[in-house]
Coordinates of C-alpha atoms in Angstrom, one line a residue:
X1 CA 53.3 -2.0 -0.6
X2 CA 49.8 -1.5 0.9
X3 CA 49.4 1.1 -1.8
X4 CA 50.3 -1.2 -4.9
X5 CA 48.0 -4.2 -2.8
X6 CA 45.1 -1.5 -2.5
X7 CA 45.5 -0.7 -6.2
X8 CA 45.5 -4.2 -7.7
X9 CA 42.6 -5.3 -5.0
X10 CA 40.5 -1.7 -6.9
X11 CA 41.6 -3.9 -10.3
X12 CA 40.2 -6.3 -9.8
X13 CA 37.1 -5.0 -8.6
X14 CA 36.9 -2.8 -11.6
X15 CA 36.8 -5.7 -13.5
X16 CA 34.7 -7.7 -11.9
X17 CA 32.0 -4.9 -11.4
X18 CA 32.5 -3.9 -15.4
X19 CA 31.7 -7.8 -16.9
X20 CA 28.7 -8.8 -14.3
X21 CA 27.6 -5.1 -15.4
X22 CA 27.6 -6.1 -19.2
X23 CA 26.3 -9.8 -18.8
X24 CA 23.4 -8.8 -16.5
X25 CA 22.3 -5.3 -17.8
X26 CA 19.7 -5.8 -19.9
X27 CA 17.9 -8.5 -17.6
X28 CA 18.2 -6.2 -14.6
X29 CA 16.9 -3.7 -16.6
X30 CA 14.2 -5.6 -17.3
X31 CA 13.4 -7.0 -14.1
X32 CA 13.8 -3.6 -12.3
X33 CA 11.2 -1.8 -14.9
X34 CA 8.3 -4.4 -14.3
X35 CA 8.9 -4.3 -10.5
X36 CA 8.4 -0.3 -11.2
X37 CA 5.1 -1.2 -12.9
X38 CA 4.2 -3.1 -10.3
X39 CA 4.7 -0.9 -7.8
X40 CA 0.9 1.1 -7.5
X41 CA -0.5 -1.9 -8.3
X42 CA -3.2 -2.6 -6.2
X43 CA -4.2 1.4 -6.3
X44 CA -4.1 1.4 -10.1
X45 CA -6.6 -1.9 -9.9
X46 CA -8.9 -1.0 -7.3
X47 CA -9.7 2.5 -9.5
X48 CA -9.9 0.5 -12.7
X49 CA -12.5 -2.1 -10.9
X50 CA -14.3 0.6 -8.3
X51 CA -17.6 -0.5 -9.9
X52 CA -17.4 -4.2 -9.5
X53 CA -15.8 -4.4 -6.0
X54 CA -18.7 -2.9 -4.2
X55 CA -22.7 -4.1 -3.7
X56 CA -26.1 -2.8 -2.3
X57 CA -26.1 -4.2 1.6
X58 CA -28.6 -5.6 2.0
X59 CA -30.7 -6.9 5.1
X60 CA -30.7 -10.8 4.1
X61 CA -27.3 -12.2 5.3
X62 CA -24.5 -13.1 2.4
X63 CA -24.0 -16.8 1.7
X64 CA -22.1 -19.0 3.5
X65 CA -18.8 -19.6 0.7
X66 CA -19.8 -22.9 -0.3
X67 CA -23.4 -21.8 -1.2
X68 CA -21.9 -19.2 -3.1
X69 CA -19.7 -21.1 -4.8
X70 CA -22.3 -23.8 -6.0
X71 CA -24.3 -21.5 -7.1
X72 CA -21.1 -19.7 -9.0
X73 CA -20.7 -23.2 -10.6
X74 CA -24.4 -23.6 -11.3
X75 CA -24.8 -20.6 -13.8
X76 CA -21.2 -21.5 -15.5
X77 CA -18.6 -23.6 -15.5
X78 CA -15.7 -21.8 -14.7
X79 CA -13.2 -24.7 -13.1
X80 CA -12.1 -25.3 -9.5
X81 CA -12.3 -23.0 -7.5
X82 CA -8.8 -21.8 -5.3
X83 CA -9.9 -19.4 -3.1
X84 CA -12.4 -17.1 -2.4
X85 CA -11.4 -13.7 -0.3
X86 CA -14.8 -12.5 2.5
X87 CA -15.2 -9.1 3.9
X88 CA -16.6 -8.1 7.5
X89 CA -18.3 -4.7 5.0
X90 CA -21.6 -5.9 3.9
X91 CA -21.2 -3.8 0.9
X92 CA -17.8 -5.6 -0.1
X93 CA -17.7 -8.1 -3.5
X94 CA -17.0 -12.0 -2.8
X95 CA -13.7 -12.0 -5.0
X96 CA -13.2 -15.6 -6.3
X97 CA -10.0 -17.3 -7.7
X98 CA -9.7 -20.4 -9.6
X99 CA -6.9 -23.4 -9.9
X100 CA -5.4 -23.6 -13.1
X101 CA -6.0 -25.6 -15.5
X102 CA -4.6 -28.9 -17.4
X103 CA -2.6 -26.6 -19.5
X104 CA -1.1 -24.9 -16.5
X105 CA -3.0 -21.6 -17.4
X106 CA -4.9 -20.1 -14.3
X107 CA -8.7 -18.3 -15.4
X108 CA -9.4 -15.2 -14.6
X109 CA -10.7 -14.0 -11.0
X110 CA -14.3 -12.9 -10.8
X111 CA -16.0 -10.6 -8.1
X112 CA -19.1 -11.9 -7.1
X113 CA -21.8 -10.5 -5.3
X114 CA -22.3 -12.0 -1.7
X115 CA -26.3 -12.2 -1.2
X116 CA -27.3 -14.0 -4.6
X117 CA -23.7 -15.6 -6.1
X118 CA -24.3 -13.1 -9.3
X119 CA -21.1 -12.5 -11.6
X120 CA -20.3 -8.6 -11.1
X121 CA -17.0 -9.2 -13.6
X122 CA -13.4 -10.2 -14.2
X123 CA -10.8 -7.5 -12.8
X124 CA -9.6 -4.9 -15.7
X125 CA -5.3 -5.4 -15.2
X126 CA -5.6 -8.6 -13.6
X127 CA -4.3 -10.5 -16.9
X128 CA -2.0 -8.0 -17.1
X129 CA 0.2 -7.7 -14.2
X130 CA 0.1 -11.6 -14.0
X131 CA 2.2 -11.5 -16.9
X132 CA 4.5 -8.8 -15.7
X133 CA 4.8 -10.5 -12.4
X134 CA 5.9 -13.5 -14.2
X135 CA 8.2 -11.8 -16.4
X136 CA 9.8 -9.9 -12.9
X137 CA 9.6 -13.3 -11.5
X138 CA 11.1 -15.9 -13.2
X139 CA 11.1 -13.9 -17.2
X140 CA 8.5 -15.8 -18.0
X141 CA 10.0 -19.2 -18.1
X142 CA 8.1 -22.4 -18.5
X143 CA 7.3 -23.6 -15.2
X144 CA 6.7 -20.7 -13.3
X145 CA 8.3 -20.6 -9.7
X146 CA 8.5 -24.4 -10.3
X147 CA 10.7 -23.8 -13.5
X148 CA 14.6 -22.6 -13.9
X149 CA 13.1 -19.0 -13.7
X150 CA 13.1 -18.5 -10.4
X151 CA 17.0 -19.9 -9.8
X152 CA 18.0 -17.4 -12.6
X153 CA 16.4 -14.7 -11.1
X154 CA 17.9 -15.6 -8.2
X155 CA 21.3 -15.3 -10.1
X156 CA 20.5 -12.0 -11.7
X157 CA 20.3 -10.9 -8.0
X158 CA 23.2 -12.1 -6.7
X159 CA 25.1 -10.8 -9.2
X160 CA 24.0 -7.2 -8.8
X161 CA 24.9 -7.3 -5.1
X162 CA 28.3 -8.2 -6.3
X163 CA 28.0 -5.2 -9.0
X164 CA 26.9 -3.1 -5.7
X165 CA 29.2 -3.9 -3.4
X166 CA 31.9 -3.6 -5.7
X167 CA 30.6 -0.7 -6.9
X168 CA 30.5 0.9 -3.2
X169 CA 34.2 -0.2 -2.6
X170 CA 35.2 1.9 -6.1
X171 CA 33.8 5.0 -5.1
X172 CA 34.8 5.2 -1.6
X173 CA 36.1 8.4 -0.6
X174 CA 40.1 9.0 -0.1
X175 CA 39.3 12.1 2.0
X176 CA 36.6 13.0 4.1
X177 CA 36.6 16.4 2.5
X178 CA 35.4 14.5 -0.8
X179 CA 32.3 13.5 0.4
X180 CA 30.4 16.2 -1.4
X181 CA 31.8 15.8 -4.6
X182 CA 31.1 12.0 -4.2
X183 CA 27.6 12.8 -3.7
X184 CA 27.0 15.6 -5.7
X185 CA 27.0 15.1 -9.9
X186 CA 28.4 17.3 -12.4
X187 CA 25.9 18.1 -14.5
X188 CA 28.7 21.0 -16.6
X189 CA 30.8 17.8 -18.0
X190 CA 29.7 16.0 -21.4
X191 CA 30.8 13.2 -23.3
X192 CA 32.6 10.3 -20.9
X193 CA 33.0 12.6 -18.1
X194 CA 28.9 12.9 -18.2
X195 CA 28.5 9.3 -18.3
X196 CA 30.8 8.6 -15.7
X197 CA 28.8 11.1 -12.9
X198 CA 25.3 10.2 -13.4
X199 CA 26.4 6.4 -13.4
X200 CA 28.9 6.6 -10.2
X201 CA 27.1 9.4 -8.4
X202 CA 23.2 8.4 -8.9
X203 CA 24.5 4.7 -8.6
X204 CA 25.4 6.1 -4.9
X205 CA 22.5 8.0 -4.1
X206 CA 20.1 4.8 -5.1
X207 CA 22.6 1.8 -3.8
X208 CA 20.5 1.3 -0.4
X209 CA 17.1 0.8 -2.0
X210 CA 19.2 -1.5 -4.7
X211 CA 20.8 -3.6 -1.5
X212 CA 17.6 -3.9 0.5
X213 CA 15.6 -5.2 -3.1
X214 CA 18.2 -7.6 -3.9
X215 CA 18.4 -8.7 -0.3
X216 CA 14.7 -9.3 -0.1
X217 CA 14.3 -10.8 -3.7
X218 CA 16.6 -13.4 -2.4
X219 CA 14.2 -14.7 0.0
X220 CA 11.6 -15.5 -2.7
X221 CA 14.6 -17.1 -5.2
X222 CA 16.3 -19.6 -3.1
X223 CA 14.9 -22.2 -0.3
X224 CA 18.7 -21.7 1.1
X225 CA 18.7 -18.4 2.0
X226 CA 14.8 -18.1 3.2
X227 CA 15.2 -20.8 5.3
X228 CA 18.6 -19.2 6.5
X229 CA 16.9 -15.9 7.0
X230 CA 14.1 -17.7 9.1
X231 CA 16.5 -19.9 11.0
X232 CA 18.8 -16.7 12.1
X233 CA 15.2 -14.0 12.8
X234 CA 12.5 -16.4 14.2
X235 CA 12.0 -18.5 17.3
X236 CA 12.6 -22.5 16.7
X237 CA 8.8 -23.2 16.8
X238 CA 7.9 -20.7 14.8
X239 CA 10.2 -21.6 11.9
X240 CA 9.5 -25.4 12.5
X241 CA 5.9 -24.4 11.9
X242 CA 6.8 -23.0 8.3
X243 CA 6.7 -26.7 7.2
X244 CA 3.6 -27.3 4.9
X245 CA 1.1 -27.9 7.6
X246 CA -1.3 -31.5 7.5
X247 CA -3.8 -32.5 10.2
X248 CA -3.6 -35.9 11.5
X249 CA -7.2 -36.8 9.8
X250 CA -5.2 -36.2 6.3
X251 CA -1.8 -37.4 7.4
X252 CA -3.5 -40.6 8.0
X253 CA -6.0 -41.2 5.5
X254 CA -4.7 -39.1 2.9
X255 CA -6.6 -37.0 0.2
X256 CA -10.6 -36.6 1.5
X257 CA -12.6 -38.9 -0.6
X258 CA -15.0 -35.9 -1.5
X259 CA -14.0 -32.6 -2.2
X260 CA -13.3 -30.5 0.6
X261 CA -15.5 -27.1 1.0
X262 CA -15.1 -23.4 3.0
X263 CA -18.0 -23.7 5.3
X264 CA -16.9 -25.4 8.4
X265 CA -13.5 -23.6 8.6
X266 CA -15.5 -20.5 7.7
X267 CA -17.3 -21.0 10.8
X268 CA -14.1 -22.1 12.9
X269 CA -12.4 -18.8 11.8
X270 CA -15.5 -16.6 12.7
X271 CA -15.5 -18.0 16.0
X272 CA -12.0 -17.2 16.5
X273 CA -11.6 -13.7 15.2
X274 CA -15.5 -12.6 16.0
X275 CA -15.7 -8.7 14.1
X276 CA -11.8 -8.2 14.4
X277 CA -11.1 -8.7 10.5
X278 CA -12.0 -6.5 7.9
X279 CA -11.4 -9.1 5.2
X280 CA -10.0 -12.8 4.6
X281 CA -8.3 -15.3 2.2
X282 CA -9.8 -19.1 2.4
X283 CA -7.3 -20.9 -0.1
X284 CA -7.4 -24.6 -0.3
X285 CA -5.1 -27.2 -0.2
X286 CA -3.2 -27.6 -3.8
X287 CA -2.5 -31.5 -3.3
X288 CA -2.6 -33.9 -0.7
X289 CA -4.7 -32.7 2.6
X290 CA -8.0 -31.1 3.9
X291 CA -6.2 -28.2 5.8
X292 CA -7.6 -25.0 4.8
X293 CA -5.3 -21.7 5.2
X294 CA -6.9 -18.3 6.6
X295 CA -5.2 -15.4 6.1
X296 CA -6.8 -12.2 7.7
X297 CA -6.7 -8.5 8.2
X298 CA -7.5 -6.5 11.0
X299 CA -9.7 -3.3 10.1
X300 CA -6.7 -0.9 11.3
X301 CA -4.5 -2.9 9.2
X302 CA -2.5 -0.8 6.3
X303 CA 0.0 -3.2 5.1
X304 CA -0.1 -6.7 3.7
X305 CA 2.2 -8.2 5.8
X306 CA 0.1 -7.3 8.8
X307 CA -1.9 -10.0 8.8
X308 CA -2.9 -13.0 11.0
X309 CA -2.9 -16.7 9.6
X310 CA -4.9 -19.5 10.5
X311 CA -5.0 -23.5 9.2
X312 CA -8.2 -25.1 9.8
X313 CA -9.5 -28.8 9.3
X314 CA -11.9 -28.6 6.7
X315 CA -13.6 -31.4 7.5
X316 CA -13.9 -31.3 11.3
X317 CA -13.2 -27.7 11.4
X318 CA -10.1 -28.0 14.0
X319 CA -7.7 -25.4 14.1
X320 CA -4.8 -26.8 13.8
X321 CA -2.3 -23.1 14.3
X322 CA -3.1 -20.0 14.6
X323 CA -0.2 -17.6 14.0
X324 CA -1.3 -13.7 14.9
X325 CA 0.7 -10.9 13.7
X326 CA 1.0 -9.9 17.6
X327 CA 2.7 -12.0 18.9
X328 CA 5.3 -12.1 16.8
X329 CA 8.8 -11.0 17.3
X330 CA 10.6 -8.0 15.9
X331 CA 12.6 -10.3 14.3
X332 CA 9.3 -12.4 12.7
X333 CA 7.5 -9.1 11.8
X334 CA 10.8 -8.6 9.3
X335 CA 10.1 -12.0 8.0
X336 CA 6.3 -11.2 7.8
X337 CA 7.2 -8.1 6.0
X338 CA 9.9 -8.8 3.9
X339 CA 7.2 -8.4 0.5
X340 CA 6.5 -4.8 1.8
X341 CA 10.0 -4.2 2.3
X342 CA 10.9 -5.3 -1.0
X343 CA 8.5 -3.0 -2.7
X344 CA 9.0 -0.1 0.0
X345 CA 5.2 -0.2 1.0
X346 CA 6.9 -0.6 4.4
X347 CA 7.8 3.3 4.7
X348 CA 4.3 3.7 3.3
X349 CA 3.3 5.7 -0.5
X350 CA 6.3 7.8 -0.1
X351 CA 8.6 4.7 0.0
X352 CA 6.6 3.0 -3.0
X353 CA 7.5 6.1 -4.6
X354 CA 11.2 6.3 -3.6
X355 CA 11.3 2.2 -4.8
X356 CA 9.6 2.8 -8.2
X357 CA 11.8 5.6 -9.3
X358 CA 15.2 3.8 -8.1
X359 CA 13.5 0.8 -10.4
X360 CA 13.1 2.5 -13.3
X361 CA 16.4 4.5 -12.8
X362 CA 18.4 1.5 -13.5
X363 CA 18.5 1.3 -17.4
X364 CA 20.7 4.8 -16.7
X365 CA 23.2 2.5 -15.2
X366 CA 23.4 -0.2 -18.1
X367 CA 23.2 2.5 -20.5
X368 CA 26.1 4.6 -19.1
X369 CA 27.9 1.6 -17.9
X370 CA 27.9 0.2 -21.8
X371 CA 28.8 3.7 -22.9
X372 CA 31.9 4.3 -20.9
X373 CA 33.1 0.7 -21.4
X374 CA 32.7 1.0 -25.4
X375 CA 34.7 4.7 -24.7
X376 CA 37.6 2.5 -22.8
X377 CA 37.8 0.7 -25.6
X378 CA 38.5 3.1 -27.9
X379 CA 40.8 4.8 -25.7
X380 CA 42.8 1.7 -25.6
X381 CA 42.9 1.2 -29.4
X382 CA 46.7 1.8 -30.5
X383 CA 46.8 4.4 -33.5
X384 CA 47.5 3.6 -36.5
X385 CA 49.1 5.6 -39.0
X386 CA 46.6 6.4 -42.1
X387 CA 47.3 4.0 -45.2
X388 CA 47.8 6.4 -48.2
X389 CA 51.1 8.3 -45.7
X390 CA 53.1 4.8 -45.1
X391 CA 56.0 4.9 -47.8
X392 CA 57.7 1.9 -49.3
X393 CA 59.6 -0.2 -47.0
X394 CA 56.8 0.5 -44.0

């Protein structure tokens, strides 16, 4: 009886594992080779933009943002400025972002120099990996993460977690003594015996770094489970003070009646941190507000998620939080690094490595998968008896 149960249960399974499989393969395909191309992404565009990153030091001191921002605007008009990222390294660009536009489109960054606001020039790959990062995203459906691209992705990710997990349960070893043969492909079959190998034993080896992408690309898809994850890994405060962040001046009044600048939370922020941080993001406030947000790095820093973040009154520069990557919990540091763990960053190049060549492994698995579904198919097909052998009567 527990045999027969166990054998309809792996039935099921099988055919739940084979249909997500051929609805999802060629968007998970497709998602999995741009987050490969992604993957040395910031070493591939600091090379390409070496020359434009970097200034003379000089012995004048750099401008305060603002000044270098009017001046920015002064020589051309370029639209609203976003954010604006600062360096402790005197010979480090000003690299300055921009708000997009009425159409929705966002213009291209510019480094800047930091000591005369002069145009050094637009990032080589920028444009380029914003369009793959949309396309991993949310498959470059109108609307962005605001659109129904980021729900589908979402989808696409639940779904192969099901196609995993499945997966996992089909393969599981009878015997203990089958381990290596579960783990170990034959490379001396061909044909369907081939196909089935490299998709069930490769699907094995790479099923961990599958898990822990889908598991992580959930928290960007779905409000539910991020704020589940937060909820069930950070302290009460803590994920209370993930809620969009106001002072009281703005709560109050509402929108500033001038446009809000850098300088005075500039000047907070130095006075908090001192010569601790090697570099930091200023971004203002997309609507409503006149709360600046810092996020900084320490000069020992190596990841991104190592980072300390600060939200500042703009206009009376108050600080109103400061959350530091030190006192965080074990528990809020996964939270904090969930990006990095994504990507594998978190085990360093090695694990970027590892994560890029699990990525771009996965069109073996539609492939094969296809291939030994179309090869069931035939193998089901009754035979039928040629045409020019059937006599009368037949």
């Amino acid at each position: 009886m527990a045999a027969r149960l166990g054998h309809t249960i792996k039935a099921v399974l099988f055919q739940v594992h084979s249909i997500a499989g051929l609805v999802l393969a060629l968007l998970v395909s497709l998602i999995a080779l741009t987050g490969a191309t992604m993957s040395f992404e910031d070493e591939i565009v600091d090379h390409l933009n070496a020359g434009i990153m970097q200034v003379a030091p000089r012995q004048a001191p750099a401008l305060m943002p603002d000044e270098l921002v009017a001046r920015l605007k002064t020589a051309q008009d370029l639209g609203k400025v976003a954010a604006v990222t600062l360096s402790s390294d005197p010979s480090a660009a000003v690299h300055v972002r921009f708000a997009r536009d009425e159409q929705g489109g966002r213009p291209i960054s510019l480094y800047v120099d930091p000591y005369d606001a002069r145009v050094l020039g637009a990032p080589r790959a920028e444009a380029f990996f914003a369009t793959v990062r949309r396309l991993h995203r949310w498959l470059l459906i109108p609307g962005d993460g605001k659109g129904w691209g980021r729900p589908i992705t979402g989808t696409i990710a639940l779904g192969l977690i099901v196609m995993l997990v499945s997966g996992l349960v089909l393969r599981w070893p009878r015997r203990a003594g089958s381990v290596k043969l579960w783990l170990k492909p034959n490379l001396g079959l061909s044909g369907r015996g081939l196909h089935r190998s490299l998709h069930t034993v490769i699907g094995t080896w790479v099923l961990p770094v599958y898990l822990t992408m889908t598991l992580t690309g959930l928290f960007f898809s779905f409000a539910w489970y991020k704020d589940s994850v937060t909820w069930l890994l950070a302290r009460p405060h803590v994920a209370a003070a993930k809620m969009p962040a106001k002072s009281p001046r703005a709560a109050g009044r509402g929108e500033p009646a001038s446009p809000i600048g850098f300088d005075r939370a500039w000047t907070t922020f130095q006075r908090e941190e001192g010569g601790r941080f090697s570099r930091a993001l200023l971004t203002l406030p997309g609507g409503r507000g006149a709360v600046i947000r810092i996020r900084s790095w320490g000069k020992e820093s190596s990841l991104e998620t190592t980072r300390d973040e600060f939200r500042i009154d703009a206009v009376t520069g108050q600080l109103v939080s400061a959350e530091r990557y030190a006192d965080k919990t074990f528990g809020e540091t996964i939270i904090a690094a969930i990006y990095d763990i994504h990507r594998g960053e978190i085990l360093g190049w090695p694990g970027k490595l590892a994560f890029m060549i699990a990525a771009i492994l996965m069109p073996l698995f539609s492939v094969t998968g296809i291939l030994l579904y179309l090869s069931r198919r035939r193998l089901r097909r009754p035979a039928q008896r040629p045409l020019g052998r059937l006599v009368p009567g037949e």
